[in-house]
Short mmCIF file of C-alpha atoms in Angstrom, two decimals:
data_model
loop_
_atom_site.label_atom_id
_atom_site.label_comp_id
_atom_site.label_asym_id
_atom_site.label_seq_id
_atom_site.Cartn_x
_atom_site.Cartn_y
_atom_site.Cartn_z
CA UNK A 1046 18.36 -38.95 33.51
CA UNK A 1047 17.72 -36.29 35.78
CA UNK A 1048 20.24 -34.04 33.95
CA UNK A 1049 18.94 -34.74 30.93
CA UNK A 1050 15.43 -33.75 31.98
CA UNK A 1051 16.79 -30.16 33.52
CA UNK A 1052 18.54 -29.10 30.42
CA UNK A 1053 15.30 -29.99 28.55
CA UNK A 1054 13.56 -27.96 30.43
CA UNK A 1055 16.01 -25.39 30.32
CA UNK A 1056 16.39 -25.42 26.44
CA UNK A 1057 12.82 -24.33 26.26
CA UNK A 1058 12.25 -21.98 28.65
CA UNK A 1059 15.40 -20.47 26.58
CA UNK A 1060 13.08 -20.90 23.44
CA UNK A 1061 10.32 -19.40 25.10
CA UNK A 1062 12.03 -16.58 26.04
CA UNK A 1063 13.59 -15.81 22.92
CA UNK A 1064 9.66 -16.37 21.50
CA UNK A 1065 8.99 -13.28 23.77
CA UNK A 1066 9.91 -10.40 21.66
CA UNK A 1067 9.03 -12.03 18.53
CA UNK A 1068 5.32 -12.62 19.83
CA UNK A 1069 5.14 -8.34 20.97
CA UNK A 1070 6.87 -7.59 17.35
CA UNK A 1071 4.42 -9.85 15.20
CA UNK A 1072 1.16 -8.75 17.43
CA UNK A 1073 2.04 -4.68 17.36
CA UNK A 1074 2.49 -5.61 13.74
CA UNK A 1075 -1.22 -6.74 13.08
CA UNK A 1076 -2.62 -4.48 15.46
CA UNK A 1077 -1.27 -1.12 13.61
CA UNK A 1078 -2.38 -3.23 10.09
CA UNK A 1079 -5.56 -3.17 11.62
CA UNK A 1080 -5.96 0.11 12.61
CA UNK A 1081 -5.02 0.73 9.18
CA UNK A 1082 -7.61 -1.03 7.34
CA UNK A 1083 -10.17 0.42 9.54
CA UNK A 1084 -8.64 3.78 9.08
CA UNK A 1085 -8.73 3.21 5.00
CA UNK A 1086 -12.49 1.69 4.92
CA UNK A 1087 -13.80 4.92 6.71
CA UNK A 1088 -11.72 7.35 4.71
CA UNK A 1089 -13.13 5.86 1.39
CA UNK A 1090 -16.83 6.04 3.03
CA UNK A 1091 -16.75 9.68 4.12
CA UNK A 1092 -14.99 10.29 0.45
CA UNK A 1093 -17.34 8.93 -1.52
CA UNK A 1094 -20.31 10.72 0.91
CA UNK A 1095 -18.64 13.91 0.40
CA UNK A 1096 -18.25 13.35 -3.48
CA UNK A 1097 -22.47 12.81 -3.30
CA UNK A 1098 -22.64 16.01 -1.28
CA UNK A 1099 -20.37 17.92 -4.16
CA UNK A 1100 -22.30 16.91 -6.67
CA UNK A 1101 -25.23 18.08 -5.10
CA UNK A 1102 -24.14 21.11 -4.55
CA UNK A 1103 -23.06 21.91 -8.44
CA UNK A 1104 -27.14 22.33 -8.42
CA UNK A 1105 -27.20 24.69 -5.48
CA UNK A 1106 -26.75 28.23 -5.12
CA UNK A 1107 -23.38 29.84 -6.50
CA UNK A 1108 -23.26 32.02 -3.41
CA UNK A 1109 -23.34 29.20 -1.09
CA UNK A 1110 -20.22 28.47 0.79
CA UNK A 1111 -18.59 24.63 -0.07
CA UNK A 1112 -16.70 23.07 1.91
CA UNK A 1113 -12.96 23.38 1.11
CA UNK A 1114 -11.39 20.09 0.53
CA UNK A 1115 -8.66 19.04 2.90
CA UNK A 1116 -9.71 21.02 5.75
CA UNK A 1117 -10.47 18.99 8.78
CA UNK A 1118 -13.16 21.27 10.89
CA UNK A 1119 -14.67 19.09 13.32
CA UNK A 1120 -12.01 19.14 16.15
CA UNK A 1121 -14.46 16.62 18.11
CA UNK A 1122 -13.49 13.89 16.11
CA UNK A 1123 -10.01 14.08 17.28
CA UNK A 1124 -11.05 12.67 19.93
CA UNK A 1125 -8.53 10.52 22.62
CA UNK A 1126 -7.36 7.20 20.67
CA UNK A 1127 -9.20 7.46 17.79
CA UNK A 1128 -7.30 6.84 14.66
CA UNK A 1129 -7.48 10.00 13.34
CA UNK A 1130 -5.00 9.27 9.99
CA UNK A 1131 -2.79 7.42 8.06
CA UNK A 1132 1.13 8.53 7.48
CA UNK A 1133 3.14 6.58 4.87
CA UNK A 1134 6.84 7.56 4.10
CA UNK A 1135 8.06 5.87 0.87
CA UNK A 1136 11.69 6.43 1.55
CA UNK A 1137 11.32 4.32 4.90
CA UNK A 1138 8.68 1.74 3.93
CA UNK A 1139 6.77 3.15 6.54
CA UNK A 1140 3.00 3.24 6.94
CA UNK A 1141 1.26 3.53 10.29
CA UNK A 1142 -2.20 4.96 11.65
CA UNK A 1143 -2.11 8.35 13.67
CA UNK A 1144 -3.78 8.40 16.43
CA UNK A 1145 -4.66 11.32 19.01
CA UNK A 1146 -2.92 11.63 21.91
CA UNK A 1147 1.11 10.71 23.04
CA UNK A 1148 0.53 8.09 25.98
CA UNK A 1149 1.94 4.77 25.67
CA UNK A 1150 -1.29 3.16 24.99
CA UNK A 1151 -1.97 4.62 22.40
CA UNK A 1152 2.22 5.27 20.71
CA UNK A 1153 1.94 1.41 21.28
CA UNK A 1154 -0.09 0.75 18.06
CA UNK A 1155 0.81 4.11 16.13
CA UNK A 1156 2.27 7.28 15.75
CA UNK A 1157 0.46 10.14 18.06
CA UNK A 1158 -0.87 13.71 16.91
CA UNK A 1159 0.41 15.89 20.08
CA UNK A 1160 -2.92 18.15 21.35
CA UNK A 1161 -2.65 21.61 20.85
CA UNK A 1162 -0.91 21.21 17.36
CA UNK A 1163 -2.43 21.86 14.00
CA UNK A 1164 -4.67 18.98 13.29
CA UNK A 1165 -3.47 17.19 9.25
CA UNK A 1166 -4.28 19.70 6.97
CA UNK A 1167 -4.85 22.96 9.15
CA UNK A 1168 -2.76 26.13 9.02
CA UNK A 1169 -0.41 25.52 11.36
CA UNK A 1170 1.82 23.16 12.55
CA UNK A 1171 1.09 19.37 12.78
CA UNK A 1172 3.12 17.91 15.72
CA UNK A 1173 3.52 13.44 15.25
CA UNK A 1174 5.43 11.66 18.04
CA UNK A 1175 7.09 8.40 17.85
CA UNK A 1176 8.81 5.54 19.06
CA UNK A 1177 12.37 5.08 18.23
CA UNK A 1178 11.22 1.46 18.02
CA UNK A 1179 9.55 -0.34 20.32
CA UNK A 1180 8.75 -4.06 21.13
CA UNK A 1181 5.19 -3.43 19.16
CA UNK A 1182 7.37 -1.93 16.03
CA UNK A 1183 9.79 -0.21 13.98
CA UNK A 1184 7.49 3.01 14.15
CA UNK A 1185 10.13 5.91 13.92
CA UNK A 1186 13.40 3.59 14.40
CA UNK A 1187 14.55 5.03 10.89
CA UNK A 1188 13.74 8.13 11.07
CA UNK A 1189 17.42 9.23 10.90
CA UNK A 1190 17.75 7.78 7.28
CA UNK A 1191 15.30 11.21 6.06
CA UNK A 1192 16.84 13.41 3.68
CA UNK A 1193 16.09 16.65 2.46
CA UNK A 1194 13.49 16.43 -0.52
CA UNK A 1195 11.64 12.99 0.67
CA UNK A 1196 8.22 13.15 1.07
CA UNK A 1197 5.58 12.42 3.96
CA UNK A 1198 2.49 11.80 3.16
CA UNK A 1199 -0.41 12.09 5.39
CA UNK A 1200 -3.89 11.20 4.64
CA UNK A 1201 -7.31 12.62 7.11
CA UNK A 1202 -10.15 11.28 7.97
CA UNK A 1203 -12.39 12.18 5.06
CA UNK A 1204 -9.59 10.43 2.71
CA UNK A 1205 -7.66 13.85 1.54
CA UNK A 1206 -4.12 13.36 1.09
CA UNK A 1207 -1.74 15.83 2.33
CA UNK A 1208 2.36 15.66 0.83
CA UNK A 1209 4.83 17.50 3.20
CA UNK A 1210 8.76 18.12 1.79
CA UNK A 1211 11.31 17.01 4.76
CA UNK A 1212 12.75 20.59 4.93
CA UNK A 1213 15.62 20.37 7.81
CA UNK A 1214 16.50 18.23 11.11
CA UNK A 1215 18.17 18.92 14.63
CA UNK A 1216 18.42 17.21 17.88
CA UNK A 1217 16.86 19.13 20.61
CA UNK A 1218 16.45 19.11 24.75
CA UNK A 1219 13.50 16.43 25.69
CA UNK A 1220 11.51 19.46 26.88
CA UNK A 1221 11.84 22.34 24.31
CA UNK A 1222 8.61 23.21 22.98
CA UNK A 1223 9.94 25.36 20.42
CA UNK A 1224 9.43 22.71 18.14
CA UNK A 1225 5.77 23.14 18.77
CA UNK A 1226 5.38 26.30 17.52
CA UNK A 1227 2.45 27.49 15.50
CA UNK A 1228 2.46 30.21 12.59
CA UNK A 1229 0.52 30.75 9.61
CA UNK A 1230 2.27 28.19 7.12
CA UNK A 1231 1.01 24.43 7.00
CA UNK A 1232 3.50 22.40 8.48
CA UNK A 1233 4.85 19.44 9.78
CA UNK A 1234 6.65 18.38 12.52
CA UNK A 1235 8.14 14.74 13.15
CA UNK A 1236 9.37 13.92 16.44
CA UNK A 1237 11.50 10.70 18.17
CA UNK A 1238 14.07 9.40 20.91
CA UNK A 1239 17.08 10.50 20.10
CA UNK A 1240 20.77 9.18 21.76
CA UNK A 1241 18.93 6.82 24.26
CA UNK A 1242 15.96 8.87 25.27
CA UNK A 1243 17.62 11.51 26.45
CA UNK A 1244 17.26 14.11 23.84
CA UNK A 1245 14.53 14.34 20.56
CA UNK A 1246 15.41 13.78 16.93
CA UNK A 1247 12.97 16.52 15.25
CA UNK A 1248 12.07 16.61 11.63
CA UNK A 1249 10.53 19.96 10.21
CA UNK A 1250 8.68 19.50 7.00
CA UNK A 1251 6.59 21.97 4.30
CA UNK A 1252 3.51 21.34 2.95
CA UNK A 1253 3.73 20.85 -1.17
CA UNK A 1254 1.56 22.62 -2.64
#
């Protein structure tokens, strides 16, 4: 009786255990989904404002200066852990919120805009880090599967949508920050773990258009 009651107990703290991972995967799973729809609601708010405000402005002065759609100018609202914007990758099924910042809090629920790199949209070079996969997600996990020609798409805060061509790939030292270059050309940079952690899988991409 005894045994019987020990394996029991030992069949589900087995179950339990296995539940583990499957509990992290499903709950980093609706936590990025919600960033997401957050992240979507506000971009469609501060799309349709700025439609009102370009109207209004078709009645203003001719030698007044609009705003230039797709440029993000307010650096203050990339502030630490906001979500900041949305990439999708068709070729990957992959669609996550961007958030500011690289520190495990925050690459737990997305993909992370390094500081000090373009911000989506600028001249310059965007930097995005990611998990190779985590407990939370797949995040960058297939990253590897790119090919020359696919397409990134990254969408701001005020809902403009930005389409980057995957250009080349390497596999660099965990510390080079030549991948973080800046120059005059809109660009983007994709960044993950690469052959256990110990070097970076690096993605360079061109804006279209």
């Amino acid at each position: 009786m005894i045994r019987k009651i020990l394996a029991a107990i030992f069949i589900m703290a087995g179950l339990a255990a296995m539940s583990v991972p499957f509990f992290y995967y499903f709950y980093g799973n609706q936590k990025s989904a919600e960033l997401i729809k957050q992240f979507e609601q506000s971009a469609e708010q501060a799309y349709r404002k700025d439609g009102k405000k370009e109207e209004k402005r078709e009645n203003e002065a001719e030698d007044e200066c609009a705003k230039i759609p797709g440029h993000f100018k307010d650096v203050s609202l990339l502030s630490s852990g906001d979500v900041i914007g949305l990439i999708e990758i068709e070729a990957l099924d992959l669609k996550y919120p961007i958030v500011e910042g690289t520190d495990s809090k925050q690459l737990a629920h997305g993909i992370g805009h390094i500081p000090n790199t373009a911000a989506i949209g600028e001249k310059g070079n965007c930097v995005l880090a990611g998990h190779r996969g985590s407990r939370y997600g797949a995040y960058f996990k297939y990253l590897n599967r790119l090919s020359q020609g696919n397409i990134i798409k990254i969408t701001d805060k005020e809902g403009n949508v930005y389409q980057y061509e995957v250009i080349s790939w390497e596999v660099v030292e965990p510390y080079d920050n030549s991948v973080k270059a800046q120059g005059e050309e809109k660009k983007l940079t994709l960044i993950t773990c690469e052959n256990s952690g110990t070097m970076r899988l690096v993605y360079h991409c061109a804006c279209k258009g």
